[in-house]
């Protein structure tokens, strides 16, 4: 392991304080599932809220590693950051063979699910059961109904796959509402 990595972090190239990190959801157990990384990388992998975007410019190099476990980790981190633009460009260039791609995705779908956070128009976090007020008139898709500005929607539920959508009842109708048009009360 140390030999393969040349005593450098396999993601960012930093030296010192390196540790073995087992890349989750690997199809088989063994040393091939592990990468050798620095504290900085490990901390940020494990705590998505404290990501230093510039640190991950290192993926520009490490995504070309010949080691599948490194490719998987690079792919996952790029996916986590892709809304920034450049990581998406790198993802587009990246090549993973089929097995490696499956492995990479095995982790990322789970991650993104737990990362979905619904926010109202003011950026407040919305939770299942909250009451919201519509901040503009909304045409309800598939009907002639208009949900009026100021209408309150009680006990909303959250779309588990899309952070922009919540659901609730207006005038007895179950409707989907875009989070940009509501305010939590
Ligand atoms: Zn590192």
mmCIF file of C-alpha atoms and ligand atoms in Angstrom:
data_model
loop_
_atom_site.group_PDB
_atom_site.id
_atom_site.type_symbol
_atom_site.label_atom_id
_atom_site.label_comp_id
_atom_site.label_asym_id
_atom_site.label_seq_id
_atom_site.Cartn_x
_atom_site.Cartn_y
_atom_site.Cartn_z
ATOM 1 C CA UNK A 1 0.000 0.000 0.000
ATOM 2 C CA UNK A 2 2.611 2.504 1.044
ATOM 3 C CA UNK A 3 4.716 1.397 -1.876
ATOM 4 C CA UNK A 4 1.914 1.882 -4.369
ATOM 5 C CA UNK A 5 1.139 5.338 -3.117
ATOM 6 C CA UNK A 6 4.791 6.392 -2.967
ATOM 7 C CA UNK A 7 3.980 7.678 0.508
ATOM 8 C CA UNK A 8 1.713 10.337 -0.881
ATOM 9 C CA UNK A 9 -2.008 10.827 -0.537
ATOM 10 C CA UNK A 10 -3.498 9.023 -3.507
ATOM 11 C CA UNK A 11 -6.067 11.757 -3.976
ATOM 12 C CA UNK A 12 -4.225 15.014 -3.400
ATOM 13 C CA UNK A 13 -0.549 14.030 -3.302
ATOM 14 C CA UNK A 14 0.057 15.411 0.196
ATOM 15 C CA UNK A 15 2.759 13.749 2.277
ATOM 16 C CA UNK A 16 2.618 12.776 5.940
ATOM 17 C CA UNK A 17 -0.249 11.612 8.164
ATOM 18 C CA UNK A 18 -1.420 9.117 5.636
ATOM 19 C CA UNK A 19 -3.889 6.423 6.492
ATOM 20 C CA UNK A 20 -5.631 3.527 4.855
ATOM 21 C CA UNK A 21 -9.178 4.340 3.838
ATOM 22 C CA UNK A 22 -11.502 1.578 2.776
ATOM 23 C CA UNK A 23 -13.645 2.761 -0.092
ATOM 24 C CA UNK A 24 -17.227 1.802 0.861
ATOM 25 C CA UNK A 25 -19.537 -0.504 -1.091
ATOM 26 C CA UNK A 26 -16.752 -2.386 -2.795
ATOM 27 C CA UNK A 27 -17.821 -5.542 -4.596
ATOM 28 C CA UNK A 28 -15.082 -7.612 -2.943
ATOM 29 C CA UNK A 29 -13.025 -7.426 0.232
ATOM 30 C CA UNK A 30 -9.274 -7.006 0.167
ATOM 31 C CA UNK A 31 -6.507 -4.512 -0.206
ATOM 32 C CA UNK A 32 -7.777 -3.396 -3.586
ATOM 33 C CA UNK A 33 -10.683 -1.667 -1.864
ATOM 34 C CA UNK A 34 -8.373 0.570 0.088
ATOM 35 C CA UNK A 35 -6.675 3.817 -0.752
ATOM 36 C CA UNK A 36 -3.979 5.641 1.079
ATOM 37 C CA UNK A 37 -5.044 9.190 1.874
ATOM 38 C CA UNK A 38 -4.215 12.186 4.032
ATOM 39 C CA UNK A 39 -6.182 13.577 6.961
ATOM 40 C CA UNK A 40 -7.498 16.495 4.939
ATOM 41 C CA UNK A 41 -9.027 14.268 2.292
ATOM 42 C CA UNK A 42 -10.421 11.809 4.821
ATOM 43 C CA UNK A 43 -12.058 14.491 6.952
ATOM 44 C CA UNK A 44 -13.786 16.011 3.953
ATOM 45 C CA UNK A 45 -14.882 12.667 2.539
ATOM 46 C CA UNK A 46 -16.558 11.891 5.820
ATOM 47 C CA UNK A 47 -18.012 15.328 6.414
ATOM 48 C CA UNK A 48 -19.646 16.663 3.217
ATOM 49 C CA UNK A 49 -20.647 19.884 4.970
ATOM 50 C CA UNK A 50 -17.055 20.991 5.397
ATOM 51 C CA UNK A 51 -15.828 20.670 1.866
ATOM 52 C CA UNK A 52 -12.978 22.874 0.692
ATOM 53 C CA UNK A 53 -13.669 23.139 -2.973
ATOM 54 C CA UNK A 54 -10.160 24.174 -3.935
ATOM 55 C CA UNK A 55 -8.640 21.201 -2.171
ATOM 56 C CA UNK A 56 -10.445 18.934 -4.604
ATOM 57 C CA UNK A 57 -8.797 20.481 -7.636
ATOM 58 C CA UNK A 58 -6.362 17.649 -6.916
ATOM 59 C CA UNK A 59 -8.875 15.305 -8.545
ATOM 60 C CA UNK A 60 -7.783 16.781 -11.843
ATOM 61 C CA UNK A 61 -4.720 14.531 -11.471
ATOM 62 C CA UNK A 62 -5.878 11.671 -9.304
ATOM 63 C CA UNK A 63 -8.894 10.847 -11.476
ATOM 64 C CA UNK A 64 -6.378 9.422 -13.965
ATOM 65 C CA UNK A 65 -5.004 6.967 -11.432
ATOM 66 C CA UNK A 66 -4.805 3.371 -12.629
ATOM 67 C CA UNK A 67 -6.098 2.164 -9.256
ATOM 68 C CA UNK A 68 -9.849 1.445 -9.361
ATOM 69 C CA UNK A 69 -10.374 2.369 -5.703
ATOM 70 C CA UNK A 70 -8.840 5.801 -6.368
ATOM 71 C CA UNK A 71 -10.971 6.234 -9.485
ATOM 72 C CA UNK A 72 -14.088 5.399 -7.487
ATOM 73 C CA UNK A 73 -13.279 7.926 -4.786
ATOM 74 C CA UNK A 74 -12.411 10.617 -7.339
ATOM 75 C CA UNK A 75 -15.657 9.961 -9.202
ATOM 76 C CA UNK A 76 -17.699 10.197 -6.013
ATOM 77 C CA UNK A 77 -16.089 13.422 -4.908
ATOM 78 C CA UNK A 78 -16.526 14.983 -8.341
ATOM 79 C CA UNK A 79 -20.173 14.008 -8.217
ATOM 80 C CA UNK A 80 -20.581 15.557 -4.832
ATOM 81 C CA UNK A 81 -19.133 18.830 -6.172
ATOM 82 C CA UNK A 82 -20.452 18.802 -9.710
ATOM 83 C CA UNK A 83 -22.776 21.762 -9.222
ATOM 84 C CA UNK A 84 -19.628 23.925 -9.202
ATOM 85 C CA UNK A 85 -19.120 23.349 -12.906
ATOM 86 C CA UNK A 86 -15.518 22.262 -13.294
ATOM 87 C CA UNK A 87 -16.061 18.947 -11.485
ATOM 88 C CA UNK A 88 -18.766 18.142 -14.002
ATOM 89 C CA UNK A 89 -16.294 18.859 -16.820
ATOM 90 C CA UNK A 90 -13.847 16.427 -15.266
ATOM 91 C CA UNK A 91 -16.574 13.827 -14.834
ATOM 92 C CA UNK A 92 -17.377 14.132 -18.511
ATOM 93 C CA UNK A 93 -13.751 13.357 -19.356
ATOM 94 C CA UNK A 94 -13.392 10.539 -16.892
ATOM 95 C CA UNK A 95 -13.401 6.951 -18.041
ATOM 96 C CA UNK A 96 -14.410 4.115 -15.719
ATOM 97 C CA UNK A 97 -14.768 0.530 -16.803
ATOM 98 C CA UNK A 98 -18.161 -1.017 -16.129
ATOM 99 C CA UNK A 99 -17.310 -2.731 -12.844
ATOM 100 C CA UNK A 100 -15.641 0.358 -11.454
ATOM 101 C CA UNK A 101 -18.579 2.520 -12.481
ATOM 102 C CA UNK A 102 -21.023 0.201 -10.691
ATOM 103 C CA UNK A 103 -18.892 0.381 -7.587
ATOM 104 C CA UNK A 104 -18.678 4.164 -7.750
ATOM 105 C CA UNK A 105 -22.422 4.489 -8.129
ATOM 106 C CA UNK A 106 -23.138 2.036 -5.323
ATOM 107 C CA UNK A 107 -21.923 4.625 -2.891
ATOM 108 C CA UNK A 108 -23.049 7.795 -4.518
ATOM 109 C CA UNK A 109 -26.762 7.078 -4.799
ATOM 110 C CA UNK A 110 -26.914 6.435 -1.100
ATOM 111 C CA UNK A 111 -24.962 9.607 -0.388
ATOM 112 C CA UNK A 112 -27.088 11.841 -2.532
ATOM 113 C CA UNK A 113 -30.273 10.525 -0.968
ATOM 114 C CA UNK A 114 -29.165 11.463 2.487
ATOM 115 C CA UNK A 115 -27.955 14.820 1.218
ATOM 116 C CA UNK A 116 -31.249 16.035 -0.180
ATOM 117 C CA UNK A 117 -32.330 19.033 1.826
ATOM 118 C CA UNK A 118 -35.528 20.920 1.051
ATOM 119 C CA UNK A 119 -35.457 24.661 1.630
ATOM 120 C CA UNK A 120 -38.137 27.306 1.329
ATOM 121 C CA UNK A 121 -37.772 30.591 -0.568
ATOM 122 C CA UNK A 122 -35.868 32.072 2.375
ATOM 123 C CA UNK A 123 -33.476 29.180 2.652
ATOM 124 C CA UNK A 124 -35.102 27.712 5.749
ATOM 125 C CA UNK A 125 -34.983 23.949 5.958
ATOM 126 C CA UNK A 126 -38.316 22.228 5.400
ATOM 127 C CA UNK A 127 -39.306 19.029 7.116
ATOM 128 C CA UNK A 128 -42.119 16.590 6.745
ATOM 129 C CA UNK A 129 -45.162 17.847 8.630
ATOM 130 C CA UNK A 130 -44.255 21.542 8.367
ATOM 131 C CA UNK A 131 -46.811 24.162 7.381
ATOM 132 C CA UNK A 132 -45.933 26.486 4.521
ATOM 133 C CA UNK A 133 -47.590 29.477 2.884
ATOM 134 C CA UNK A 134 -47.621 30.039 -0.870
ATOM 135 C CA UNK A 135 -45.844 33.245 -1.791
ATOM 136 C CA UNK A 136 -47.448 33.541 -5.216
ATOM 137 C CA UNK A 137 -50.454 32.280 -7.138
ATOM 138 C CA UNK A 138 -49.657 28.873 -8.555
ATOM 139 C CA UNK A 139 -51.361 27.143 -11.386
ATOM 140 C CA UNK A 140 -51.939 23.531 -10.484
ATOM 141 C CA UNK A 141 -50.662 21.239 -13.174
ATOM 142 C CA UNK A 142 -53.297 19.138 -14.872
ATOM 143 C CA UNK A 143 -56.235 21.172 -13.596
ATOM 144 C CA UNK A 144 -57.790 24.612 -13.887
ATOM 145 C CA UNK A 145 -57.215 25.262 -10.241
ATOM 146 C CA UNK A 146 -55.125 28.170 -9.023
ATOM 147 C CA UNK A 147 -53.596 27.872 -5.599
ATOM 148 C CA UNK A 148 -53.725 31.414 -4.289
ATOM 149 C CA UNK A 149 -50.875 33.341 -2.784
ATOM 150 C CA UNK A 150 -51.198 33.243 0.997
ATOM 151 C CA UNK A 151 -52.779 29.814 1.072
ATOM 152 C CA UNK A 152 -51.312 27.749 3.843
ATOM 153 C CA UNK A 153 -50.481 24.135 3.244
ATOM 154 C CA UNK A 154 -50.348 21.997 6.342
ATOM 155 C CA UNK A 155 -48.405 18.823 6.955
ATOM 156 C CA UNK A 156 -46.330 18.887 3.813
ATOM 157 C CA UNK A 157 -44.360 15.877 2.682
ATOM 158 C CA UNK A 158 -40.998 16.018 0.929
ATOM 159 C CA UNK A 159 -40.108 14.523 -2.424
ATOM 160 C CA UNK A 160 -37.360 12.038 -1.493
ATOM 161 C CA UNK A 161 -35.648 12.395 -4.841
ATOM 162 C CA UNK A 162 -35.926 16.063 -5.633
ATOM 163 C CA UNK A 163 -35.069 18.816 -3.201
ATOM 164 C CA UNK A 164 -37.152 21.307 -5.196
ATOM 165 C CA UNK A 165 -40.484 19.552 -4.678
ATOM 166 C CA UNK A 166 -42.789 19.186 -1.735
ATOM 167 C CA UNK A 167 -46.317 17.858 -1.630
ATOM 168 C CA UNK A 168 -49.405 18.859 0.250
ATOM 169 C CA UNK A 169 -53.137 19.440 0.093
ATOM 170 C CA UNK A 170 -54.759 22.592 -1.209
ATOM 171 C CA UNK A 171 -58.564 22.715 -1.331
ATOM 172 C CA UNK A 172 -58.655 18.981 -0.807
ATOM 173 C CA UNK A 173 -56.365 18.337 -3.758
ATOM 174 C CA UNK A 174 -53.020 16.680 -3.390
ATOM 175 C CA UNK A 175 -50.530 18.837 -5.266
ATOM 176 C CA UNK A 176 -46.818 19.116 -5.881
ATOM 177 C CA UNK A 177 -45.325 22.504 -5.076
ATOM 178 C CA UNK A 178 -41.932 23.936 -5.979
ATOM 179 C CA UNK A 179 -40.053 24.939 -2.833
ATOM 180 C CA UNK A 180 -39.112 28.323 -4.349
ATOM 181 C CA UNK A 181 -42.728 29.423 -4.035
ATOM 182 C CA UNK A 182 -43.309 28.663 -0.385
ATOM 183 C CA UNK A 183 -42.386 30.135 2.950
ATOM 184 C CA UNK A 184 -42.245 28.135 6.150
ATOM 185 C CA UNK A 185 -44.468 29.396 8.965
HETATM 186 ZN ZN1 LIG B 1 -5.199 14.132 0.409
#
